[in-house]
PDB file of C-alpha atoms and ligand atoms in Angstrom:
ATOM      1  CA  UNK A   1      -0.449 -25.372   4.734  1.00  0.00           C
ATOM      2  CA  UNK A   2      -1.050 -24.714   0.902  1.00  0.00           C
ATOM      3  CA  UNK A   3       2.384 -25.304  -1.522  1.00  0.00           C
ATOM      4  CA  UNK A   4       2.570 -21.424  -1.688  1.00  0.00           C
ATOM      5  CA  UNK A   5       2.888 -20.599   1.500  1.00  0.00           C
ATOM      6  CA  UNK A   6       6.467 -22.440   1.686  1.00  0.00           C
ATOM      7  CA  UNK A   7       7.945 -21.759  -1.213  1.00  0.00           C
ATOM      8  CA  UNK A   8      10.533 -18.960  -0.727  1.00  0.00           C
ATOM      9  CA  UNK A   9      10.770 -15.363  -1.666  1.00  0.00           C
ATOM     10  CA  UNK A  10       7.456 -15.834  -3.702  1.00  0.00           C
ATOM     11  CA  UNK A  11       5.561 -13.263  -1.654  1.00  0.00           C
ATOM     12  CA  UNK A  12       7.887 -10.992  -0.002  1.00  0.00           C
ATOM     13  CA  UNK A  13       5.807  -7.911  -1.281  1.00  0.00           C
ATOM     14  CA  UNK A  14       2.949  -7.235  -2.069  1.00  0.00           C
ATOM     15  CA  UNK A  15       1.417  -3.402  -2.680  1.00  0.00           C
ATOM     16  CA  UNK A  16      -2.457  -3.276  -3.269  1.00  0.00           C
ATOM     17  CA  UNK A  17      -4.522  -0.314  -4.380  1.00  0.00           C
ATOM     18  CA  UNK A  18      -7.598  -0.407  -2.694  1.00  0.00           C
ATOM     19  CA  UNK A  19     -10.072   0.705  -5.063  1.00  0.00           C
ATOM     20  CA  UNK A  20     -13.826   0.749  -5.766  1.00  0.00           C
ATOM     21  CA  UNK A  21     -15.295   1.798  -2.088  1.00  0.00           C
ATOM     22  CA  UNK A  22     -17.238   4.911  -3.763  1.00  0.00           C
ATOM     23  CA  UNK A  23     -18.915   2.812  -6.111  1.00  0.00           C
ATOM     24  CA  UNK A  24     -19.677  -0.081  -3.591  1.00  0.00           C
ATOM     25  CA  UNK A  25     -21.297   2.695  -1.404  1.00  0.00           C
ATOM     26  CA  UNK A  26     -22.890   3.856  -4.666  1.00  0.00           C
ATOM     27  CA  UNK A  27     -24.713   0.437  -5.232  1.00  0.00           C
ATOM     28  CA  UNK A  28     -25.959   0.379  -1.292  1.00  0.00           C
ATOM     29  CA  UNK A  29     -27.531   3.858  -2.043  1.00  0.00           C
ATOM     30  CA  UNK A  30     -24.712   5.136   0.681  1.00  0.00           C
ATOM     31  CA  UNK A  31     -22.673   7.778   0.969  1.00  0.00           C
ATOM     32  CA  UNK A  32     -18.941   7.764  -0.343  1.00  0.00           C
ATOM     33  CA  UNK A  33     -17.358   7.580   3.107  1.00  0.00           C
ATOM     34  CA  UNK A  34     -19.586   4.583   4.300  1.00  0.00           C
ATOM     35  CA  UNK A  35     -17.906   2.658   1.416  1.00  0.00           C
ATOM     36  CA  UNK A  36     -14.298   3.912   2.813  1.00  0.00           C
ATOM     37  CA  UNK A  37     -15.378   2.606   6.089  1.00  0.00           C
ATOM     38  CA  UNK A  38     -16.387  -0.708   5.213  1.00  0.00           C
ATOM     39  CA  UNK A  39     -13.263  -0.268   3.274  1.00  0.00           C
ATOM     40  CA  UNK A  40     -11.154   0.508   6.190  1.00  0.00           C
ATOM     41  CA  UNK A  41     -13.082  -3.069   7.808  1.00  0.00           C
ATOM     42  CA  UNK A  42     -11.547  -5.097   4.629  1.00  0.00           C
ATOM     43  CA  UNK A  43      -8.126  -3.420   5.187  1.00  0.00           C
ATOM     44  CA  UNK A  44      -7.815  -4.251   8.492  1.00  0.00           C
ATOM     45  CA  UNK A  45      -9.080  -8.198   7.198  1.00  0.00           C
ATOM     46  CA  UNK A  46      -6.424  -8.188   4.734  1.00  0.00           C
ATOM     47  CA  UNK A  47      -3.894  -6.929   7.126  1.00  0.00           C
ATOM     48  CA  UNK A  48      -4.087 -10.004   9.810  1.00  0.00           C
ATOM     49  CA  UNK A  49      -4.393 -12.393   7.111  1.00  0.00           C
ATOM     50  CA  UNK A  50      -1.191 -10.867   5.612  1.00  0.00           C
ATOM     51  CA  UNK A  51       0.564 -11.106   8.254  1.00  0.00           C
ATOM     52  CA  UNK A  52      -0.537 -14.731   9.497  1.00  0.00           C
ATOM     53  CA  UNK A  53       0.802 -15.861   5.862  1.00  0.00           C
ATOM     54  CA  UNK A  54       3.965 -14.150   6.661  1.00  0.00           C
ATOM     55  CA  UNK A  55       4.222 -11.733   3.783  1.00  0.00           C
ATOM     56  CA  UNK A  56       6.982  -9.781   4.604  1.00  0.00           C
ATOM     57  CA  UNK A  57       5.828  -6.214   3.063  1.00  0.00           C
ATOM     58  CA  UNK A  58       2.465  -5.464   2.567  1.00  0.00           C
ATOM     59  CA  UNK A  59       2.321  -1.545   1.159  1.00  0.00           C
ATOM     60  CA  UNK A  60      -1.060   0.109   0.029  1.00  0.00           C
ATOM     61  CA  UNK A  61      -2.655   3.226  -1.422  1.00  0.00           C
ATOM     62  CA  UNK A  62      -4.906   4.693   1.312  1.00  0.00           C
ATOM     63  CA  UNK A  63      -4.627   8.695  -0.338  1.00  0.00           C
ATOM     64  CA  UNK A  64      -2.735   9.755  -2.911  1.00  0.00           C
ATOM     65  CA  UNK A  65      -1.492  13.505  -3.846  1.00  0.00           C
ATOM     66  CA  UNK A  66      -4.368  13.575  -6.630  1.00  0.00           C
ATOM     67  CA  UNK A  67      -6.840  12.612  -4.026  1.00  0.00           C
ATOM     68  CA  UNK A  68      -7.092  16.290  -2.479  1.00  0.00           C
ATOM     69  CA  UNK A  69      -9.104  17.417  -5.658  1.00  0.00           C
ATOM     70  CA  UNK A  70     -12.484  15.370  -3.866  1.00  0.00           C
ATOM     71  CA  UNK A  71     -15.056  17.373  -1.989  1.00  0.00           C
ATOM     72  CA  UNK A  72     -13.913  19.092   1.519  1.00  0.00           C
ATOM     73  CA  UNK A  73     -16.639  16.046   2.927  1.00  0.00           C
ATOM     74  CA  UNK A  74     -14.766  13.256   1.439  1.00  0.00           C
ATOM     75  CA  UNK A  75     -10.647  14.367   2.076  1.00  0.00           C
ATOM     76  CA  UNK A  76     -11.793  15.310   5.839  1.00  0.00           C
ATOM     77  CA  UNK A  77     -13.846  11.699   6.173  1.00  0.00           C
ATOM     78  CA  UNK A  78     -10.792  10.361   4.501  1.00  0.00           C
ATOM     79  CA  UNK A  79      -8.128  11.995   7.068  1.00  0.00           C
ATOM     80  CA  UNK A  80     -10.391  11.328  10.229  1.00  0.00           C
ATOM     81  CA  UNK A  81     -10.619   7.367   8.985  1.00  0.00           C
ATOM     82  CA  UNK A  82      -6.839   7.846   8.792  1.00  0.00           C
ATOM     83  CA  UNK A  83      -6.699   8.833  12.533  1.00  0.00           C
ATOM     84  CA  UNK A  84      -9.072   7.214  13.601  1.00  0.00           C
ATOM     85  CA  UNK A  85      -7.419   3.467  12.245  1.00  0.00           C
ATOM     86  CA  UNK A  86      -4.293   4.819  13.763  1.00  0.00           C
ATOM     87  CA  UNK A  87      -5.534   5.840  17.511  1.00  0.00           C
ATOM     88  CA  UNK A  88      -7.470   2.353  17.844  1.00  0.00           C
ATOM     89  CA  UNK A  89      -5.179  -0.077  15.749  1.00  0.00           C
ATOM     90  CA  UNK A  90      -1.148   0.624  16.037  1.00  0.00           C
ATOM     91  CA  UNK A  91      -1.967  -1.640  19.536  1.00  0.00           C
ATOM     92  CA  UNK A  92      -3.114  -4.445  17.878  1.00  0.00           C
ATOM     93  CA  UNK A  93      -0.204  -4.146  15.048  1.00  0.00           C
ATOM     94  CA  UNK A  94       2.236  -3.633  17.852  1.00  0.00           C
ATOM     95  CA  UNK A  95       0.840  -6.903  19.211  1.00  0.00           C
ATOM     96  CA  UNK A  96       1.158  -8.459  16.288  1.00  0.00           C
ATOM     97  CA  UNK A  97       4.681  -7.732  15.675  1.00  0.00           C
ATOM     98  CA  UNK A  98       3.946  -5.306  12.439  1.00  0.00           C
ATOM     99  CA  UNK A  99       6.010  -2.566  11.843  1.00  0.00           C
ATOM    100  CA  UNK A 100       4.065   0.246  10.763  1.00  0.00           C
ATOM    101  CA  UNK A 101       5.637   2.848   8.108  1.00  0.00           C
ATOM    102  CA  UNK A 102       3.591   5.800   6.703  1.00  0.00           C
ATOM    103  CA  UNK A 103       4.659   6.336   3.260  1.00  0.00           C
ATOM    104  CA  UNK A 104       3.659   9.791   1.372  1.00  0.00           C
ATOM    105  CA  UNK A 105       4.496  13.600   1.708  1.00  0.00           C
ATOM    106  CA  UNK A 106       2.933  13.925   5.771  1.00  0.00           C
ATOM    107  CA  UNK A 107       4.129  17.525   5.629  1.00  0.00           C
ATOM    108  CA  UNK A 108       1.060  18.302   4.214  1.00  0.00           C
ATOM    109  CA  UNK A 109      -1.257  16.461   6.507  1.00  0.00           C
ATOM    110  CA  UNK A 110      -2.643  17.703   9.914  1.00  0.00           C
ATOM    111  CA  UNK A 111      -0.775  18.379  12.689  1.00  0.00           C
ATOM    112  CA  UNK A 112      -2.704  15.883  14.962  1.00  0.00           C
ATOM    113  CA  UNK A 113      -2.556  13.431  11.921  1.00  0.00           C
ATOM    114  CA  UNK A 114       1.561  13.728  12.166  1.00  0.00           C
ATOM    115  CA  UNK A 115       2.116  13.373  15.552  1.00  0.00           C
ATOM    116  CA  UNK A 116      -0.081  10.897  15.555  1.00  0.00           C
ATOM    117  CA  UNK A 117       2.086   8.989  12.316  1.00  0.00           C
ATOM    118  CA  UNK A 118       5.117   9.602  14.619  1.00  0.00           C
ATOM    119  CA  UNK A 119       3.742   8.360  17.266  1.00  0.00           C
ATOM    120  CA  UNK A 120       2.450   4.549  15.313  1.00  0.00           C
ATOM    121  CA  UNK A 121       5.427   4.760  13.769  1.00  0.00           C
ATOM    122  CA  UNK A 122       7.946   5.003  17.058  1.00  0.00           C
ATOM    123  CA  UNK A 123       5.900   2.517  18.489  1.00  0.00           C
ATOM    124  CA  UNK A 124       6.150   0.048  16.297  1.00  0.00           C
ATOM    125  CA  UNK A 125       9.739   0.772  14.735  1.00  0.00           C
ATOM    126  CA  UNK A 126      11.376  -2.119  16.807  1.00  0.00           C
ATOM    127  CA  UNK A 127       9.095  -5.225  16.082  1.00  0.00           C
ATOM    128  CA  UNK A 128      10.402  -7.879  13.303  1.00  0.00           C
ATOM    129  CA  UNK A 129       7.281  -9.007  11.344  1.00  0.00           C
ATOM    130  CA  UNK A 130       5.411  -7.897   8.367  1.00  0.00           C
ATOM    131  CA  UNK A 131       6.177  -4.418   7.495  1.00  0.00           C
ATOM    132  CA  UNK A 132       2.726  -1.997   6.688  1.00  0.00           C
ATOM    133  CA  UNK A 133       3.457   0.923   4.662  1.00  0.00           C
ATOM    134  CA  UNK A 134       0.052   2.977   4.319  1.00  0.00           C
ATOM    135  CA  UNK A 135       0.225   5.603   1.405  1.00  0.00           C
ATOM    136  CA  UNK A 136      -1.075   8.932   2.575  1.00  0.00           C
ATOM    137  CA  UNK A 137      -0.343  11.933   0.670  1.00  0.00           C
ATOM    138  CA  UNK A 138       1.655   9.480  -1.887  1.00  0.00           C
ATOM    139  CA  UNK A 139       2.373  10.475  -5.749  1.00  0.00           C
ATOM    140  CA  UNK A 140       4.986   8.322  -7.419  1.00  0.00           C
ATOM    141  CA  UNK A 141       6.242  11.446  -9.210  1.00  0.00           C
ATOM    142  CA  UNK A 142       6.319  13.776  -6.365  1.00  0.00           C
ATOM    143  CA  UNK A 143       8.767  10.788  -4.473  1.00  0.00           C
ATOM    144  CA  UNK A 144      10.824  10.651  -7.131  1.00  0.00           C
ATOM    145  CA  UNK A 145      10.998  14.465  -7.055  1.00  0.00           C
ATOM    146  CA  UNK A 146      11.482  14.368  -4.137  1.00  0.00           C
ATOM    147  CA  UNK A 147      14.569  12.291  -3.924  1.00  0.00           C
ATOM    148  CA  UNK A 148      16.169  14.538  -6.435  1.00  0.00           C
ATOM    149  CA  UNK A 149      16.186  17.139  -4.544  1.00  0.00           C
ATOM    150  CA  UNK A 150      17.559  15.552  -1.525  1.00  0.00           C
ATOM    151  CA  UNK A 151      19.946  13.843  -3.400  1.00  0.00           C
ATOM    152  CA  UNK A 152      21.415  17.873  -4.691  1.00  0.00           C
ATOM    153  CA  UNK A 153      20.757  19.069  -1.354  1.00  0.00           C
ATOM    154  CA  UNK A 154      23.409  16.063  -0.157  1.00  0.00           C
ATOM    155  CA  UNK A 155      25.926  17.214  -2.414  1.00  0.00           C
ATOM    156  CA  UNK A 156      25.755  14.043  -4.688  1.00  0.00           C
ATOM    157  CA  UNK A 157      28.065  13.627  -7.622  1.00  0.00           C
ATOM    158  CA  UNK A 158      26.776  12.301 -11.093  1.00  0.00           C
ATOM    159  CA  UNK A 159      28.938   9.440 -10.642  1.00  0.00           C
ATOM    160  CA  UNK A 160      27.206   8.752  -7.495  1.00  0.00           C
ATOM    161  CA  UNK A 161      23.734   8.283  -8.337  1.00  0.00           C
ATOM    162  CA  UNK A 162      23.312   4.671  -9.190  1.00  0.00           C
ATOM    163  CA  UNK A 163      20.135   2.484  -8.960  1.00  0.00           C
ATOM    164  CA  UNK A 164      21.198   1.796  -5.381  1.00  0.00           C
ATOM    165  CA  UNK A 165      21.963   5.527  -3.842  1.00  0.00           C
ATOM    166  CA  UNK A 166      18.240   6.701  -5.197  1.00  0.00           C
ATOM    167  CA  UNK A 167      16.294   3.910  -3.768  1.00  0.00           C
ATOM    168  CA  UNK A 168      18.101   4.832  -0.772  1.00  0.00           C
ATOM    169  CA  UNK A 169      16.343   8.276  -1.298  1.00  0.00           C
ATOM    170  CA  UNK A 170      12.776   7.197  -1.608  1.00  0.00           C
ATOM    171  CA  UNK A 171       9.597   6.377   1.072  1.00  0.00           C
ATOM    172  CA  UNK A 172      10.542   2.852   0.562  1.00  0.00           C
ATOM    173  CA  UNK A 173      13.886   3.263   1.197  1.00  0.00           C
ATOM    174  CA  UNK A 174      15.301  -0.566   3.027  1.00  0.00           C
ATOM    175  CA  UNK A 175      12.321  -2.919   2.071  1.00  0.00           C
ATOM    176  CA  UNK A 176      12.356  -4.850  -1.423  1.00  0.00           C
ATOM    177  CA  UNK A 177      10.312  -4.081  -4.691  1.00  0.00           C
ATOM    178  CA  UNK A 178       6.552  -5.151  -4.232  1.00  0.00           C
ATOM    179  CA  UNK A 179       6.716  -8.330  -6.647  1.00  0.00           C
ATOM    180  CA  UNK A 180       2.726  -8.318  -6.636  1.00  0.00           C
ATOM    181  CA  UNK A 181       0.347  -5.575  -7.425  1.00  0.00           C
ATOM    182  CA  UNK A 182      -3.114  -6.396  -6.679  1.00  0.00           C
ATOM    183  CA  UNK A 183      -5.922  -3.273  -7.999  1.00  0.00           C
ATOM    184  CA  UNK A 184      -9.656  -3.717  -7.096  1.00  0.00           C
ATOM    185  CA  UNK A 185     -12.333  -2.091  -8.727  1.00  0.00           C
ATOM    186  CA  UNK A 186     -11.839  -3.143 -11.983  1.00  0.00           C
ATOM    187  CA  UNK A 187      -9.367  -0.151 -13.348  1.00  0.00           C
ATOM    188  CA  UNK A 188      -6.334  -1.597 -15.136  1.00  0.00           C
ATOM    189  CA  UNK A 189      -3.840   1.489 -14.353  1.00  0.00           C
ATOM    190  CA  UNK A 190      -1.200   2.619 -11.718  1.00  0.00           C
ATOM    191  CA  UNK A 191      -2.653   5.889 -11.147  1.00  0.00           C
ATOM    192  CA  UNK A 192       0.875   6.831  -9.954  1.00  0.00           C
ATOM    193  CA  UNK A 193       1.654   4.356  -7.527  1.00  0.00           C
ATOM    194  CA  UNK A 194       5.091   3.119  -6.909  1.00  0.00           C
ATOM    195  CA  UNK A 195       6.468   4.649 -10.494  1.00  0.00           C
ATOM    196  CA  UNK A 196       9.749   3.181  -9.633  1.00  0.00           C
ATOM    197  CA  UNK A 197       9.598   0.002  -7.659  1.00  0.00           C
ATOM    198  CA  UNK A 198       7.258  -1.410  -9.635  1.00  0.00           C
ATOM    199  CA  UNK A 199       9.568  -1.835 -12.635  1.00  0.00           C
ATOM    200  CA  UNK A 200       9.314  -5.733 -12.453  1.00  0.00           C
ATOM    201  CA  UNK A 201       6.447  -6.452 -10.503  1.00  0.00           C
ATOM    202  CA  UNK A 202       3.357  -8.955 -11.725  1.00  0.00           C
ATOM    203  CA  UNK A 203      -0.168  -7.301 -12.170  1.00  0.00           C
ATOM    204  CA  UNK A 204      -3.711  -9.145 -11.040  1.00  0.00           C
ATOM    205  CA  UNK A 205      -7.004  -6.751 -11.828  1.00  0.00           C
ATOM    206  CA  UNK A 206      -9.847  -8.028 -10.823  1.00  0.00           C
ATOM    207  CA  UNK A 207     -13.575  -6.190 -10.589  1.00  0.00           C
ATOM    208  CA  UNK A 208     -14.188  -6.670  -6.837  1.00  0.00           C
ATOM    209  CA  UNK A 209     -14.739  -3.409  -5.236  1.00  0.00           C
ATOM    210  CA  UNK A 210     -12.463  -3.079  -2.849  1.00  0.00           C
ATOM    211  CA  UNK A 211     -14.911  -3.823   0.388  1.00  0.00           C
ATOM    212  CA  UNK A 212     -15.434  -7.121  -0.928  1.00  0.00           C
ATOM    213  CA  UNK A 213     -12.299  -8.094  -1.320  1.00  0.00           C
ATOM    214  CA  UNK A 214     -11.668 -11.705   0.227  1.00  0.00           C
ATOM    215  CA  UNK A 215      -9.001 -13.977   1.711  1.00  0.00           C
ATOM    216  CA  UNK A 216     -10.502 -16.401  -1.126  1.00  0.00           C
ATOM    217  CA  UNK A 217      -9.687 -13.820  -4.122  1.00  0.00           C
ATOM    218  CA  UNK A 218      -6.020 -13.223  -2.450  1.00  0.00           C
ATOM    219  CA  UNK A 219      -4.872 -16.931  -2.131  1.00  0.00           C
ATOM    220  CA  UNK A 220      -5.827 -17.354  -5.863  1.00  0.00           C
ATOM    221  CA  UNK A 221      -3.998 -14.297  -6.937  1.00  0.00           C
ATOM    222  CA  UNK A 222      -0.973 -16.018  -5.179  1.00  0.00           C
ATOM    223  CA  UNK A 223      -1.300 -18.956  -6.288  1.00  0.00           C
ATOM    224  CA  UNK A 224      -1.575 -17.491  -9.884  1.00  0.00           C
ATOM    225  CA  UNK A 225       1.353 -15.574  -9.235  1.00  0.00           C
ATOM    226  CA  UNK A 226       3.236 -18.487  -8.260  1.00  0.00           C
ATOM    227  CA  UNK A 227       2.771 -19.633 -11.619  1.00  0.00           C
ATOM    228  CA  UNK A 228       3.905 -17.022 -13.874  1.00  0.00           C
ATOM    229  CA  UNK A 229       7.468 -17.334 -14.983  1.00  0.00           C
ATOM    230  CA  UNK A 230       9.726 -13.673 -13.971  1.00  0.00           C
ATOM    231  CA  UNK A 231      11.967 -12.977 -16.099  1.00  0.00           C
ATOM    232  CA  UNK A 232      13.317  -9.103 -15.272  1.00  0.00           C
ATOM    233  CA  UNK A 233      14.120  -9.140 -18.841  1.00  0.00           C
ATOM    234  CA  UNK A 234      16.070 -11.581 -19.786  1.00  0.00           C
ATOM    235  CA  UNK A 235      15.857 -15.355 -20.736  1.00  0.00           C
ATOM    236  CA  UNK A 236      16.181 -18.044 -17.971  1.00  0.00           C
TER     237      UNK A 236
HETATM  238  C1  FPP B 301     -10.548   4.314  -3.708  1.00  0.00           C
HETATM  239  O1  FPP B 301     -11.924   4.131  -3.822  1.00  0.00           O
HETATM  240  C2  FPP B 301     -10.205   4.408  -2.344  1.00  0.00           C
HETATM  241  C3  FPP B 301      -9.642   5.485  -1.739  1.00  0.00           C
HETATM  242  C4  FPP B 301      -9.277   6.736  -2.406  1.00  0.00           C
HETATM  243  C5  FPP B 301      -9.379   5.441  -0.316  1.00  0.00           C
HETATM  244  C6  FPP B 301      -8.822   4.139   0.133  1.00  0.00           C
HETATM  245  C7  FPP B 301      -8.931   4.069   1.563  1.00  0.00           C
HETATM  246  C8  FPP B 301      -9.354   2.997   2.249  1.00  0.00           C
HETATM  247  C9  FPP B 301      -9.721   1.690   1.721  1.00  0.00           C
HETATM  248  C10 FPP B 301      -9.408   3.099   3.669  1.00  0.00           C
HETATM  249  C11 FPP B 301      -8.104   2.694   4.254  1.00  0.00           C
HETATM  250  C12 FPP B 301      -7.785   3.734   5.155  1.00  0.00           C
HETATM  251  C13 FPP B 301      -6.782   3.700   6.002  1.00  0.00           C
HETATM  252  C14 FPP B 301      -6.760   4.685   7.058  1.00  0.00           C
HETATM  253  C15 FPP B 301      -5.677   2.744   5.923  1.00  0.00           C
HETATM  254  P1  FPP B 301     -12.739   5.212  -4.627  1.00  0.00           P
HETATM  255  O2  FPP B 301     -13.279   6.172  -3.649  1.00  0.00           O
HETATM  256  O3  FPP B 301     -11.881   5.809  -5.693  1.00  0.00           O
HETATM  257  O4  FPP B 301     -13.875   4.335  -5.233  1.00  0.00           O
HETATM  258  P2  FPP B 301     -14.618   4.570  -6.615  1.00  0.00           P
HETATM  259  O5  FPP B 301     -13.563   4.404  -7.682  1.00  0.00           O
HETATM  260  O6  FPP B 301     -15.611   3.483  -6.623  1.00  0.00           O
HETATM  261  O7  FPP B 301     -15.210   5.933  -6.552  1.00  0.00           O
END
């Protein structure tokens, strides 16, 4: 087993946003949705080997609330893909001991999507490994929004709303910050993912498109990871 692997609280989290599958589909001469669906084939990859490392949280961006602005062809292929991972896979995650956690507005998604979230999400709620949060319908702003308004529709005080009470009030509510974001595809920007919990976290960009993303690519990201000093602002 590599060094990494044992060294403590080094990889609880890590969120990923999974981008460049129009452009690798671009490049084949392909539609856009054959490059989500060899996408969806590299997810699921990255999943198992996740989980064998024993990551504790793996979270990524499968659709975010800016996404709906893509043709009718592309948000429909992209929601079928959804349900279509869900139906065939939450077995094999349930087998696996993953606890699977949809992360996003799902109000908005539909209704055989939802029940079908529920569903994954019941199933799984009892196991004790890695924890999968998929981002569907997900805008960092709209969470944070979000929380407000639960937060005044609880009644809270001023006083009362501490660091603490509104990460109690967000999707991510219960699992720790990511402390890695990985972005394929070669954009260097956060496109509104995780506004708030990724305060502290460490950033690797690298120009694989997100099908070809390997097991390779990840362990060195670790390992570089494993290198940098954190600091959350102060001197240690
Ligand atoms: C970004 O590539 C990717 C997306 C908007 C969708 C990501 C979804 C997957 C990888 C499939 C995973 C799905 C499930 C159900 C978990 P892009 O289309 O923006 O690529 P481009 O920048 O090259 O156009």
């Amino acid at each position: 087993m590599k060094e990494w692997v044992q060294k403590e609280n080094l990889h609880r989290h890590i969120a990923m946003i999974m981008d460049g599958n129009g452009r690798w589909a671009k490049r084949k001469r392909r539609p856009r949705l054959f490059g989500h669906r060899a996408g969806v084939e590299t997810f699921k990859k990255i999943v198992r080997i996740c989980s064998d490392m024993g990551i504790q949280v793996l979270t990524v961006y499968a659709f975010s609330t800016e996404n709906w602005k893509r043709s009718e062809e592309e948000v429909s292929g992209l929601m079928s893909l959804a349900l279509t991972y869900l139906k065939k896979y939450v077995a094999e995650l349930h087998e696996n001991n993953v606890v699977l956690k949809i992360i996003g507005d799902i109000s908005k998604l539909n209704a055989t999507l939802q029940k079908e979230i529920l569903r994954s999400e019941a199933m799984t709620a009892q196991n004790t490994g890695m924890i999968l949060q998929i981002a569907l319908n997900y805008g960092g702003r709209e969470e944070l929004i979000n929380a407000v308004k639960n937060m005044m529709l609880d009644g809270l005080k001023g006083s009362e709303i501490t660091e603490k009470t509104l990460n109690g009030y967000l999707y991510t509510k219960n699992v720790p910050d990511p402390d890695m974001m990985i972005r394929t595809g070669g954009e260097k920007r956060l496109s509104n993912f995780l506004l708030w919990q990724n305060a502290y976290t460490e950033f690797f960009f690298t120009e694989t498109l997100w099908p070809d993303f390997s097991k390779k690519e990840l362990e060195e990201m670790i390992e570089a990871y494993t290198q940098r000093e954190r600091r959350y602002g102060g001197i240690q």
